[in-house]
Amino acid sequence: MKSVLLGLVTALAAPVSSTFVVQCYSRLFDQRIDPIVNPGVAATHVHTVSGGNGFSATTDFAKARASKCSTCNIYQDNSMYWSPKLYFKAQNGSFLSVPIIGDNGGGNLGGMAIYYLTRGGPNNDKLRAFPPGFRMLAGDSNKRHSTDDFAGRAVTHKCVGVDGPDTKHLPKTKCDTIRVQVVFPSCWDGKNVDSTNHKSHVSYPKDGNFDGGRCPSTHPVHLATLFYEVYYDTKGFKNMWYGDKQPFVFANGDGTGYGYHGDFLNGWDEKALQKALDTCKDGVQNCEAKVFGNMRSQGEAQACKLPTMVSEQVNGVLPALPGCNPVTYGPAAAPSSSSCAAPKLSLKVNAQYLGYVDVTKNKGWKYIGCGKDVAGSRTLSSAQTSGNTMTVEKCIDFCKSKGTKYAGLEYSGECYCGNNVSADRAPVSGSVGNCLMKCSGNANQVCGGAGAISLYQTCSGGACTNSVKRKSRRLAALELGQANAVPRAEVLEAAV
Ligand SMILES: *[C@@H]1O[C@H](CO)[C@@H](O)[C@H](O)[C@H]1NC(C)=O
Ligand SMILES: *[C@@H]1O[C@H](CO)[C@@H](O)[C@H](O)[C@H]1NC(C)=O
């Protein structure tokens, strides 16, 4: 029996006063997509992305609000939260992706916590909800040295479990877990929902601290102070250190930690956020439940996934950081990414990124999507087999021999057969689900996930079309705002 492990939850700190927390239990994906800094094209570096599944290279407020699910727990919030992904630079020059606590070998299961500090500063200013269309950045991707201004203090790293203050740079000793945080500016000019550098419409306070204090007259409207917290699981790399530098690098080529940053795109129901800002003050217990009511479960948040949009490998062992991101250690700022051409992206999406195998022709079965499963009450219960040589074809052959209508693959090596998929276990429209694990017998195939089942159905004479398909290049180009261009980023969709 396999169960979903609740890694992230235990890692999250208990909320402090004047705070509410959006628990992003999981991620939509890790990709080179950034609708704020690189709209419509492949972004310069890989981000880990949490939030509403309306996320794309051209997301705006309306698309965020129209999300059908989110990887975070508050139904009223379809905001998107992203930051650069962490890698380990090995002695031989390869880059290894670093899991986030909660991934548990099951793909992008882990997530991040988003704190909303409801601090109005010494004058106890009324806080305003983020307006529709609002977006902002915190941190500076090219920064490679320490500064003591509020922007410099707003990015911190911590070797979890080891005494000592948070540091502005990545830990210089071996850690089981590295926590990274970035605090956003909380003062707004009251007029512009964005600005050319995505920063100057907001400001850190003029005094006090970067996460408190009074707003300057140029930016008089006090907002919530947002901060992101991500826990990276660095245990597995402790015996791989070498040389005289700490070996972790962020996806933007930052070997110091000073260049860590966060991107925020508002997708809130404005009234609900305003109510939370007014309610979640000192001494109010369980304010999230009071304000937001029923919340999304961890399983539901983890089932909200987006298919790959940029056809390249971002996990596992990589010869270089995706994009063009030479690793730099400062103190000089990193060169602007435009001075270095990123490798051309392939337009052919490798089958493993699509999450299914096309067996319509050789088997006469079709992929119907990624459903849910629960140990103890199986989605498909007529027959089962498992092993360390499982493939999609093997499972289908097994279920064929049992005469069932459906075949499902789960947790890398498990195969289930049955004749019925109940509605509450069926693939969810608009979400590709959490089927991200490689098959035990073929690393280029996907065999479900934890509590997630890759479902195939016999065509038996009927139409034989997989329900996840590649968008036409033209549609993808339109979506990317490049009607006449060949898209640089490939867009896929779940057509269920
Ligand atoms: C480089 O070293 C890492 C860590 O030992 C290993 O996983 C990877 O396969 C190596 N890369 C190559 C190209 O051999
Ligand atoms: C599955 O079973 C339910 C009742 O348990 C039934 O309503 C539904 O039609 C069945 N679906 C299929 C596809 O057989």
Short mmCIF file of C-alpha atoms and ligand atoms in Angstrom, two decimals, residues 90 92 94 96 240 317, ligand 1:
data_model
loop_
_atom_site.label_atom_id
_atom_site.label_comp_id
_atom_site.label_asym_id
_atom_site.label_seq_id
_atom_site.Cartn_x
_atom_site.Cartn_y
_atom_site.Cartn_z
CA ALA A 90 28.36 18.52 -9.41
CA ASN A 92 31.99 16.87 -13.11
CA SER A 94 26.58 18.36 -14.41
CA LEU A 96 21.27 17.98 -10.62
CA MET A 240 28.95 15.26 -2.97
CA VAL A 317 21.00 15.33 -14.43
C1 LIG B 1 28.23 13.86 -12.83
O1 LIG B 1 28.15 13.54 -11.47
C2 LIG B 1 26.83 13.35 -10.98
C3 LIG B 1 26.92 13.18 -9.49
O2 LIG B 1 27.73 12.13 -9.15
C4 LIG B 1 26.17 12.17 -11.68
O3 LIG B 1 24.87 11.97 -11.21
C5 LIG B 1 26.16 12.46 -13.16
O4 LIG B 1 25.64 11.37 -13.86
C6 LIG B 1 27.55 12.79 -13.68
N1 LIG B 1 27.46 13.28 -15.04
C7 LIG B 1 28.02 12.69 -16.07
C8 LIG B 1 27.83 13.32 -17.39
O5 LIG B 1 28.68 11.65 -15.93
#
